[in-house]
Coordinates of C-alpha atoms and ligand atoms in Angstrom, one line a residue:
M49 CA -99.9 222.5 -18.5
P50 CA -99.0 226.2 -19.3
S51 CA -96.1 226.6 -21.7
G52 CA -92.7 226.5 -20.1
A53 CA -94.0 224.9 -16.9
R54 CA -91.5 222.4 -15.6
R55 CA -92.2 219.1 -14.2
T56 CA -89.8 217.7 -11.8
P57 CA -88.9 214.3 -13.1
S58 CA -91.0 211.9 -11.1
R59 CA -88.8 208.9 -11.6
K60 CA -85.1 208.5 -11.2
G61 CA -84.7 205.6 -13.5
S62 CA -81.8 203.2 -13.1
M63 CA -80.0 201.1 -15.6
V64 CA -78.2 198.9 -13.0
D65 CA -80.2 195.8 -14.0
V66 CA -79.6 196.3 -17.7
P67 CA -77.2 193.8 -19.1
K68 CA -74.1 195.0 -20.9
D69 CA -75.2 194.0 -24.4
M70 CA -78.4 195.9 -24.0
L71 CA -76.5 198.9 -22.6
D72 CA -74.4 198.8 -25.7
Q73 CA -77.5 199.0 -27.8
I74 CA -78.8 202.0 -25.8
K75 CA -75.5 203.7 -26.3
K76 CA -75.8 203.1 -30.1
L77 CA -79.3 204.6 -30.1
E78 CA -78.0 207.6 -28.2
D79 CA -75.3 208.2 -30.8
L80 CA -77.9 208.0 -33.5
F81 CA -80.6 210.2 -32.0
I82 CA -78.9 212.8 -29.8
V83 CA -78.5 216.1 -31.7
D84 CA -76.0 218.4 -29.9
G85 CA -76.0 222.2 -29.9
Q86 CA -73.4 222.4 -32.6
K87 CA -75.4 220.3 -35.0
L88 CA -78.5 222.3 -34.2
K89 CA -76.6 225.4 -35.3
E90 CA -75.5 223.8 -38.5
V91 CA -79.0 222.7 -39.3
T92 CA -80.4 226.2 -38.5
N93 CA -77.8 227.9 -40.7
Q94 CA -78.6 225.7 -43.6
F95 CA -82.3 226.3 -42.9
V96 CA -81.9 230.1 -43.2
S97 CA -80.3 229.8 -46.6
E98 CA -83.0 227.4 -47.8
L99 CA -85.8 229.8 -46.6
V100 CA -84.1 232.6 -48.5
R101 CA -83.7 230.4 -51.6
G102 CA -87.5 229.6 -51.4
L103 CA -88.3 233.3 -51.4
G104 CA -86.3 233.7 -54.6
Q105 CA -87.3 230.9 -56.8
N106 CA -90.4 228.7 -57.5
D107 CA -88.7 225.4 -57.5
A108 CA -86.8 225.6 -54.2
T109 CA -86.9 222.8 -51.7
I110 CA -88.8 224.9 -49.1
P111 CA -91.7 226.3 -51.1
M112 CA -92.2 229.6 -49.1
N113 CA -95.7 230.1 -50.6
P114 CA -97.1 233.6 -50.6
T115 CA -100.6 233.4 -49.2
W116 CA -102.2 236.8 -50.0
C117 CA -102.9 237.3 -46.4
M118 CA -101.5 240.8 -46.3
A119 CA -102.2 242.3 -42.8
F120 CA -102.3 241.5 -39.2
P121 CA -105.7 242.1 -37.5
D122 CA -106.0 245.2 -35.4
G123 CA -108.7 243.8 -33.2
N124 CA -111.4 245.9 -34.8
E125 CA -112.6 243.3 -37.4
T126 CA -116.3 242.6 -37.3
G127 CA -118.8 240.3 -39.0
T128 CA -119.9 236.7 -39.2
F129 CA -117.8 234.1 -41.0
L130 CA -117.7 230.4 -41.6
A131 CA -114.5 228.5 -41.0
L132 CA -113.9 225.0 -42.3
D133 CA -110.9 223.0 -41.2
M134 CA -110.1 219.9 -43.2
G135 CA -107.6 218.3 -40.8
G136 CA -106.2 214.8 -40.8
T137 CA -108.5 213.2 -38.2
N138 CA -111.5 215.5 -38.0
M139 CA -113.3 218.0 -40.0
R140 CA -114.5 221.1 -38.1
V141 CA -117.0 223.7 -39.2
C142 CA -117.2 226.9 -37.2
E143 CA -119.3 230.0 -37.4
V144 CA -117.2 232.9 -35.9
T145 CA -118.7 236.2 -35.1
L146 CA -116.1 238.9 -34.6
T147 CA -117.9 241.3 -32.3
E148 CA -117.7 245.1 -31.8
E149 CA -115.5 244.7 -28.7
K150 CA -111.9 244.8 -29.7
G151 CA -110.3 241.4 -30.0
E152 CA -113.4 239.5 -29.0
F153 CA -115.4 236.8 -30.8
D154 CA -118.2 234.3 -30.4
I155 CA -117.9 230.9 -31.9
I156 CA -120.2 227.9 -32.5
Q157 CA -118.7 224.7 -34.0
S158 CA -119.4 221.2 -35.0
K159 CA -116.9 218.4 -35.5
Y160 CA -117.3 215.5 -38.0
R161 CA -115.1 212.5 -38.2
M162 CA -112.9 212.3 -41.2
P163 CA -113.3 208.6 -42.4
E164 CA -109.9 207.0 -42.8
E165 CA -110.9 205.6 -46.3
L166 CA -111.4 209.2 -47.5
K167 CA -107.7 209.8 -47.3
T168 CA -107.0 207.4 -50.0
G169 CA -110.4 207.5 -51.8
T170 CA -111.4 209.6 -54.8
A171 CA -111.4 213.4 -55.1
D172 CA -115.2 213.4 -55.7
E173 CA -115.8 211.5 -52.5
L174 CA -113.6 214.0 -50.6
W175 CA -115.4 217.1 -51.8
A176 CA -118.8 215.6 -51.4
Y177 CA -118.0 214.7 -47.8
V178 CA -116.7 218.2 -47.1
A179 CA -119.7 219.9 -48.6
D180 CA -122.1 217.5 -46.8
C181 CA -120.5 218.6 -43.5
L182 CA -121.0 222.2 -44.3
Q183 CA -124.6 221.5 -45.4
Q184 CA -125.3 219.7 -42.1
F185 CA -123.9 222.6 -40.2
I186 CA -126.0 225.2 -41.9
E187 CA -129.1 223.1 -41.6
Y188 CA -128.5 222.4 -37.9
H189 CA -127.6 225.9 -36.9
H190 CA -129.8 227.9 -39.2
G191 CA -132.7 225.7 -40.0
D192 CA -135.2 227.5 -42.3
E193 CA -133.5 230.9 -41.8
K194 CA -132.9 232.7 -45.1
I195 CA -129.2 233.3 -45.4
E196 CA -128.0 235.2 -48.4
Q197 CA -124.4 234.4 -48.2
L198 CA -121.7 233.7 -45.6
P199 CA -118.0 234.2 -46.3
L200 CA -115.9 231.2 -45.7
G201 CA -112.2 230.8 -44.6
F202 CA -111.2 227.3 -45.6
T203 CA -108.2 225.9 -43.7
F204 CA -106.6 223.5 -46.1
S205 CA -103.4 222.4 -44.4
Y206 CA -101.4 221.1 -47.3
P207 CA -98.9 222.8 -49.6
A208 CA -100.7 224.9 -52.1
T209 CA -99.4 227.6 -54.5
Q210 CA -101.8 230.5 -54.3
E211 CA -102.0 232.9 -57.2
Y212 CA -105.0 234.4 -55.4
I213 CA -106.3 234.2 -51.9
D214 CA -109.2 232.0 -52.9
H215 CA -107.2 229.7 -55.1
G216 CA -104.7 226.9 -54.4
I217 CA -102.9 224.4 -56.5
L218 CA -102.0 221.5 -54.4
Q219 CA -98.3 220.9 -54.8
R220 CA -98.4 217.4 -53.3
W221 CA -100.3 215.6 -50.5
T222 CA -98.5 215.4 -47.2
K223 CA -99.4 213.7 -43.8
G224 CA -100.4 210.3 -45.4
F225 CA -103.1 211.7 -47.7
D226 CA -103.0 210.0 -51.1
I227 CA -106.0 211.0 -53.2
D228 CA -105.5 210.7 -57.0
G229 CA -106.2 213.5 -59.4
V230 CA -105.8 216.4 -56.9
E231 CA -102.1 217.1 -56.9
G232 CA -101.1 219.8 -59.4
K233 CA -104.6 221.1 -59.6
D234 CA -106.6 224.0 -58.2
V235 CA -108.6 222.5 -55.3
V236 CA -111.1 225.4 -55.2
P237 CA -113.3 224.7 -58.4
P238 CA -114.3 221.1 -57.4
F239 CA -115.0 222.3 -53.8
E240 CA -117.1 225.2 -55.1
A241 CA -118.9 222.8 -57.5
A242 CA -119.9 220.6 -54.5
L243 CA -121.2 223.7 -52.7
A244 CA -123.2 224.8 -55.7
E245 CA -124.6 221.3 -56.2
R246 CA -126.1 221.6 -52.7
G247 CA -127.2 225.2 -53.2
L248 CA -125.2 226.3 -50.2
P249 CA -125.1 230.1 -49.5
I250 CA -121.3 230.2 -49.0
K251 CA -118.7 232.3 -50.7
L252 CA -115.1 230.9 -50.4
T253 CA -113.2 234.0 -49.4
A254 CA -109.8 232.7 -48.4
L255 CA -107.9 229.4 -48.6
V256 CA -105.8 229.3 -45.5
N257 CA -103.0 227.2 -44.3
D258 CA -103.2 226.2 -40.6
T259 CA -100.0 227.9 -39.8
T260 CA -101.1 231.2 -41.3
G261 CA -104.4 230.9 -39.4
T262 CA -102.5 230.2 -36.2
M263 CA -100.3 233.3 -36.7
I264 CA -103.2 235.6 -37.4
A265 CA -105.5 234.2 -34.6
S266 CA -102.6 234.6 -32.1
A267 CA -101.8 238.1 -33.3
Y268 CA -105.4 239.1 -32.7
T269 CA -104.9 238.9 -29.0
D270 CA -101.1 239.3 -28.7
P271 CA -99.3 242.1 -30.7
L272 CA -95.9 240.4 -30.1
M273 CA -96.9 237.4 -32.2
R274 CA -94.7 237.1 -35.3
I275 CA -94.8 233.4 -36.3
G276 CA -97.5 230.7 -36.3
C277 CA -96.3 227.1 -36.0
I278 CA -97.9 223.7 -36.1
F279 CA -96.2 220.8 -34.3
G280 CA -98.8 218.1 -34.9
T281 CA -99.4 215.3 -37.4
G282 CA -97.3 217.5 -39.7
C283 CA -95.0 220.4 -38.9
N284 CA -94.8 223.8 -40.5
A285 CA -94.7 227.6 -39.9
A286 CA -95.9 230.8 -41.3
Y287 CA -94.6 234.4 -40.7
M288 CA -95.1 237.9 -42.2
E289 CA -92.5 238.8 -44.9
D290 CA -92.4 242.1 -46.7
C291 CA -93.1 242.0 -50.4
G292 CA -89.8 243.6 -51.2
S293 CA -88.0 240.6 -49.7
I294 CA -89.8 238.0 -52.0
P295 CA -87.9 238.2 -55.3
K296 CA -90.0 235.5 -56.9
I297 CA -93.0 237.9 -56.9
A298 CA -91.1 241.0 -58.0
H299 CA -92.8 241.0 -61.4
M300 CA -96.1 241.9 -59.6
N301 CA -94.6 245.2 -58.6
L302 CA -96.2 245.3 -55.2
D303 CA -95.2 248.0 -52.8
A304 CA -92.0 246.6 -51.2
S305 CA -93.2 247.5 -47.7
L306 CA -96.5 245.7 -47.9
P307 CA -96.7 242.6 -45.6
M308 CA -97.3 239.2 -47.0
A309 CA -97.8 236.0 -44.9
I310 CA -95.6 233.2 -46.1
N311 CA -96.6 229.6 -45.6
C312 CA -93.1 228.2 -45.5
E313 CA -94.0 224.5 -45.9
Y314 CA -90.8 223.8 -44.2
G315 CA -91.6 220.2 -43.6
A316 CA -89.8 219.8 -46.9
F317 CA -86.5 221.2 -45.5
D318 CA -83.5 219.1 -46.5
N319 CA -85.2 216.8 -49.0
E320 CA -81.7 216.6 -50.5
H321 CA -80.4 215.1 -47.3
K322 CA -77.5 217.5 -46.9
V323 CA -77.6 218.3 -43.2
L324 CA -80.2 216.5 -41.1
P325 CA -78.8 213.6 -39.0
R326 CA -81.0 210.9 -40.5
T327 CA -80.9 207.4 -38.9
P328 CA -81.5 204.2 -40.8
Y329 CA -85.0 204.2 -39.4
D330 CA -85.7 207.6 -40.9
I331 CA -84.6 206.3 -44.2
I332 CA -87.1 203.3 -44.0
I333 CA -89.9 205.7 -43.0
D334 CA -89.3 207.7 -46.1
K335 CA -88.9 204.7 -48.4
E336 CA -92.2 203.1 -47.3
S337 CA -94.2 206.4 -47.3
P338 CA -96.6 207.3 -50.1
R339 CA -94.2 210.2 -51.1
P340 CA -90.6 209.1 -50.8
G341 CA -88.1 211.9 -51.0
Q342 CA -90.6 214.5 -49.7
Q343 CA -91.0 216.1 -46.3
A344 CA -87.6 215.0 -45.0
F345 CA -87.7 217.3 -42.0
E346 CA -91.3 216.5 -41.1
K347 CA -90.7 212.8 -41.2
M348 CA -88.1 213.1 -38.4
I349 CA -90.2 215.3 -36.1
A350 CA -93.9 215.2 -36.7
G351 CA -96.5 213.3 -34.8
L352 CA -97.5 211.1 -37.6
Y353 CA -94.0 209.5 -37.6
L354 CA -92.8 209.4 -34.0
G355 CA -94.5 206.1 -33.1
E356 CA -93.4 204.6 -36.4
I357 CA -89.7 205.5 -35.7
F358 CA -90.0 203.9 -32.3
R359 CA -91.6 200.7 -33.7
L360 CA -88.9 200.4 -36.4
V361 CA -86.2 200.6 -33.7
L362 CA -87.9 197.9 -31.6
L363 CA -88.3 195.6 -34.5
D364 CA -84.6 196.1 -35.4
L365 CA -83.5 195.3 -31.9
H366 CA -85.5 192.1 -31.9
Q367 CA -84.3 191.1 -35.3
N368 CA -80.6 192.0 -35.1
H369 CA -79.9 189.7 -32.2
E370 CA -77.2 191.9 -30.8
C371 CA -78.9 191.5 -27.4
D372 CA -81.8 189.5 -26.1
F373 CA -84.8 191.7 -27.0
F374 CA -88.4 190.4 -26.8
A375 CA -86.8 187.0 -26.9
G376 CA -89.4 184.2 -27.2
Q377 CA -92.2 186.7 -27.6
D378 CA -94.8 186.8 -30.4
I379 CA -94.0 190.1 -32.2
S380 CA -96.7 189.8 -34.9
K381 CA -98.5 192.9 -33.7
L382 CA -95.2 194.9 -33.6
K383 CA -94.8 194.1 -37.3
K384 CA -97.8 196.2 -38.3
A385 CA -96.7 199.5 -39.8
Y386 CA -98.0 202.6 -38.1
S387 CA -99.5 200.6 -35.3
L388 CA -98.0 202.9 -32.7
D389 CA -98.8 206.6 -32.6
A390 CA -97.1 209.5 -30.8
G391 CA -99.6 209.2 -28.0
F392 CA -98.0 205.8 -27.2
L393 CA -94.6 207.3 -26.9
A394 CA -96.0 210.2 -24.8
A395 CA -97.6 207.7 -22.4
I396 CA -94.2 205.9 -22.0
E397 CA -92.5 209.2 -21.3
E398 CA -95.2 210.0 -18.7
D399 CA -95.0 206.7 -16.9
P400 CA -94.4 207.9 -13.3
F401 CA -93.5 204.6 -11.7
E402 CA -90.1 203.5 -10.8
N403 CA -90.8 200.0 -12.1
L404 CA -92.4 201.4 -15.4
S405 CA -95.5 199.4 -14.7
E406 CA -97.6 201.6 -17.0
T407 CA -95.2 201.0 -19.8
Y408 CA -95.4 197.3 -19.1
D409 CA -99.2 197.4 -19.4
L410 CA -99.1 199.5 -22.6
M411 CA -96.8 197.0 -24.3
Q412 CA -99.0 194.1 -23.0
N413 CA -102.3 195.7 -24.1
K414 CA -101.2 197.1 -27.4
L415 CA -98.7 194.6 -28.6
S416 CA -99.2 191.5 -26.5
I417 CA -95.5 191.7 -25.5
S418 CA -94.5 191.1 -21.9
C419 CA -91.4 193.1 -21.2
T420 CA -88.5 192.5 -18.9
K421 CA -87.4 195.3 -16.6
P422 CA -84.3 196.0 -18.7
E423 CA -86.5 196.1 -21.9
L424 CA -88.7 198.6 -20.2
E425 CA -85.7 200.8 -19.3
L426 CA -84.7 200.7 -23.0
L427 CA -88.2 201.6 -24.1
R428 CA -88.3 204.6 -21.8
R429 CA -84.9 205.8 -22.9
L430 CA -85.8 205.3 -26.6
A431 CA -89.0 207.3 -26.2
E432 CA -87.0 210.1 -24.6
L433 CA -84.5 210.1 -27.4
I434 CA -87.1 210.2 -30.2
G435 CA -89.2 212.9 -28.4
T436 CA -86.2 215.0 -27.5
R437 CA -84.8 214.9 -31.1
A438 CA -88.2 216.0 -32.4
A439 CA -88.4 218.9 -30.0
R440 CA -84.8 220.0 -30.6
L441 CA -85.0 219.8 -34.4
S442 CA -88.3 221.6 -34.4
A443 CA -86.7 224.5 -32.8
C444 CA -84.3 224.9 -35.8
G445 CA -87.2 226.0 -38.0
V446 CA -88.4 228.7 -35.6
A447 CA -84.8 229.8 -35.0
A448 CA -84.2 230.0 -38.7
I449 CA -87.1 232.3 -39.4
C450 CA -86.0 234.6 -36.5
K451 CA -82.4 234.7 -37.7
H452 CA -83.5 235.4 -41.3
K453 CA -85.7 238.3 -40.1
G454 CA -83.2 239.5 -37.5
W455 CA -85.8 239.1 -34.7
E456 CA -84.1 238.8 -31.4
T457 CA -87.3 238.8 -29.4
C458 CA -90.8 237.8 -30.3
H459 CA -93.7 235.5 -29.5
V460 CA -94.4 232.4 -31.6
G461 CA -97.9 230.9 -31.5
A462 CA -97.9 227.1 -31.6
D463 CA -100.6 224.5 -32.0
G464 CA -100.9 220.8 -32.8
S465 CA -101.1 217.6 -30.9
V466 CA -97.4 217.2 -30.3
F467 CA -97.0 220.7 -29.0
N468 CA -100.1 220.5 -26.8
K469 CA -99.8 216.9 -25.5
Y470 CA -96.3 215.5 -25.8
P471 CA -94.5 215.7 -22.5
H472 CA -91.6 218.1 -22.1
F473 CA -91.8 219.1 -25.8
K474 CA -92.0 222.8 -24.9
I475 CA -89.1 222.9 -22.4
R476 CA -86.9 220.8 -24.7
G477 CA -87.7 223.2 -27.6
A478 CA -86.9 226.2 -25.4
Q479 CA -83.6 224.7 -24.3
A480 CA -82.7 224.1 -28.0
L481 CA -83.5 227.7 -28.9
K482 CA -81.1 228.8 -26.2
E483 CA -78.3 226.6 -27.6
I484 CA -78.9 227.7 -31.1
L485 CA -79.2 231.4 -30.4
D486 CA -76.5 231.6 -27.6
W487 CA -78.8 232.9 -24.9
P488 CA -77.4 233.4 -21.5
E489 CA -77.5 230.6 -19.0
N490 CA -80.7 231.7 -17.2
K491 CA -82.7 231.5 -20.4
G492 CA -84.1 228.5 -22.3
K493 CA -86.7 227.8 -19.8
G494 CA -89.7 228.9 -21.8
K495 CA -91.4 231.6 -19.8
G496 CA -89.7 235.0 -20.2
D497 CA -87.3 233.8 -22.9
P498 CA -86.4 236.3 -25.7
I499 CA -88.2 234.2 -28.2
E500 CA -91.1 232.5 -26.5
I501 CA -93.2 229.7 -28.1
L502 CA -96.7 230.0 -26.6
P503 CA -99.9 228.0 -27.1
A504 CA -101.8 229.6 -30.0
E505 CA -105.3 230.8 -30.3
D506 CA -107.6 228.8 -32.6
G507 CA -106.0 229.2 -36.0
S508 CA -108.3 227.1 -38.2
G509 CA -111.4 228.6 -36.6
V510 CA -110.9 232.2 -35.5
G511 CA -107.7 232.6 -37.7
A512 CA -109.4 231.5 -40.9
A513 CA -112.4 233.8 -40.1
L514 CA -110.1 236.7 -39.5
I515 CA -108.2 236.1 -42.7
A516 CA -111.6 236.1 -44.6
A517 CA -112.5 239.4 -42.7
L518 CA -109.1 241.0 -43.5
T519 CA -109.5 240.1 -47.2
L520 CA -113.0 241.6 -47.4
K521 CA -111.7 244.7 -45.6
R522 CA -108.9 245.3 -48.0
V523 CA -111.0 244.8 -51.0
Q524 CA -113.4 247.4 -49.7
Q525 CA -110.4 249.7 -49.4
G526 CA -109.4 249.0 -53.0
Q527 CA -106.4 246.8 -52.3
N528 CA -106.9 244.1 -54.8
A529 CA -103.5 242.3 -54.9
G530 CA -104.2 238.6 -55.1
I531 CA -107.9 239.0 -55.5
R532 CA -109.2 237.1 -58.5
D533 CA -112.7 238.7 -58.7
P534 CA -112.8 242.0 -56.8
E535 CA -116.5 242.6 -57.7
A536 CA -117.6 239.3 -56.2
M537 CA -115.5 239.9 -53.1
K538 CA -117.0 243.4 -52.7
K539 CA -120.5 242.0 -52.9
A540 CA -119.4 239.4 -50.3
A541 CA -118.1 242.1 -48.1
A542 CA -121.4 244.0 -48.3
L543 CA -123.4 240.9 -47.4
A544 CA -121.0 239.9 -44.6
S545 CA -121.6 243.2 -42.8
K546 CA -125.3 242.6 -43.0
A547 CA -125.2 239.0 -41.9
K548 CA -126.7 238.5 -38.5
P549 CA -124.9 236.4 -35.8
S550 CA -126.7 233.2 -35.1
K551 CA -128.5 233.0 -31.7
Ligands
GLC756 C1 -97.9 219.5 -43.4 C2 -98.6 220.3 -44.5 C3 -98.7 221.8 -44.1 C4 -99.2 221.9 -42.7 C5 -98.5 221.1 -41.7 C6 -99.1 221.1 -40.3 O1 -96.6 219.9 -43.4 O2 -97.9 220.2 -45.7 O3 -99.4 222.5 -45.0 O4 -99.2 223.3 -42.3 O5 -98.5 219.7 -42.2 O6 -100.5 220.7 -40.3

């Protein structure tokens, strides 16, 4: 569905059969989960001051990491690049050829499943797996061809402090990853060692966050793009700051007017719990997570957590006995943490039938619970409440960047499973932006809004390749800010311009 397209609600929904004690529970949930316009404004204002604080100091809640991506593409970038995306579920390797035609590219790609055990395994296993995927890709697509060197943009979508563009100290794992011995260290040397062990002709040119890749890829085809966002397993955004507005890098004496992409890492917003309207369920999610106290904002809105919030509410309703809820049912499957994902909620919200028969089947198939009609009505309302809260709070981050930069109009490129697949997410977000930014009544519909959140171009493929290309370009022009080894990069640039696109 194109962004901003509206679906007429296909179901009226009626609570007439719902008993009074269950209605009371629904009312309670509404009080917990509904975030009104006034609260959104309060959250956004606090967000703005936290963004500014992050630009000023290294130990702020929102990290605001400078990325050394220091230009937007102009559409004339050329060359052949590898892009590697180490996501949560899949690993993707792409070869991107930026062609002579302005803003055009060719891409070949392969996907590899990211084994679940890897997320909690050892660092050696992780890097060996990543390097094996790259090796397979090169063997498959290039066979016996002699390749001297291919520059690589590596999309590593976790918070990393970057002293250089091809460097990144992992601040902490997010999104359920928990691999010992990586946090607090530079992720690049072990990655490069795994490449070298396999003799792979690859030069890591840029370590890229998915949000920065999204912003750059989207700006390649749309000059109005200012922000790249991910609303997926995690949530975060990147935007272009000017070096003069980043006091924490003042000691580098960079030209104040130079642009610098900032990976906000704003999933960490409000870790001090000052302003977000957390429910008891959000508190449990945090406590039981591998990193309690971290990613407070992300844990309320990102795809990884939506199903779990839903599950915790259902469990509570069953156990608190304030109404009959799943009475006499075997709830053992419901007791399993993280057994429901955001897709489950999305499917409930999409159930088109008046009697919610699809929701009935979902509950039966997934949890072996047979729901009564009133229970189904509650499930539907709860999914709406959780999905709507996620979309509305998500808008606060985007609004905060725009307010901070004084942007009244712009395009925002967004990607991620929640943005792309969760029903009504886009329109709910647009409505929230309208309330936060006091747009006139006819706005807040997505299309044609002053600030429009649009589906992004491929950030971790084309975006990462472009960032590698932009890096090599600026090194050739003698702009070496954030470049660890300019000579090696210059050599890479010379080889990249010789590299032939694969057939
Ligand atoms: C998490 C990561 C961040 C990433 C986001 C979206 O918040 O920390 O780096 O951009 O998820 O994938």
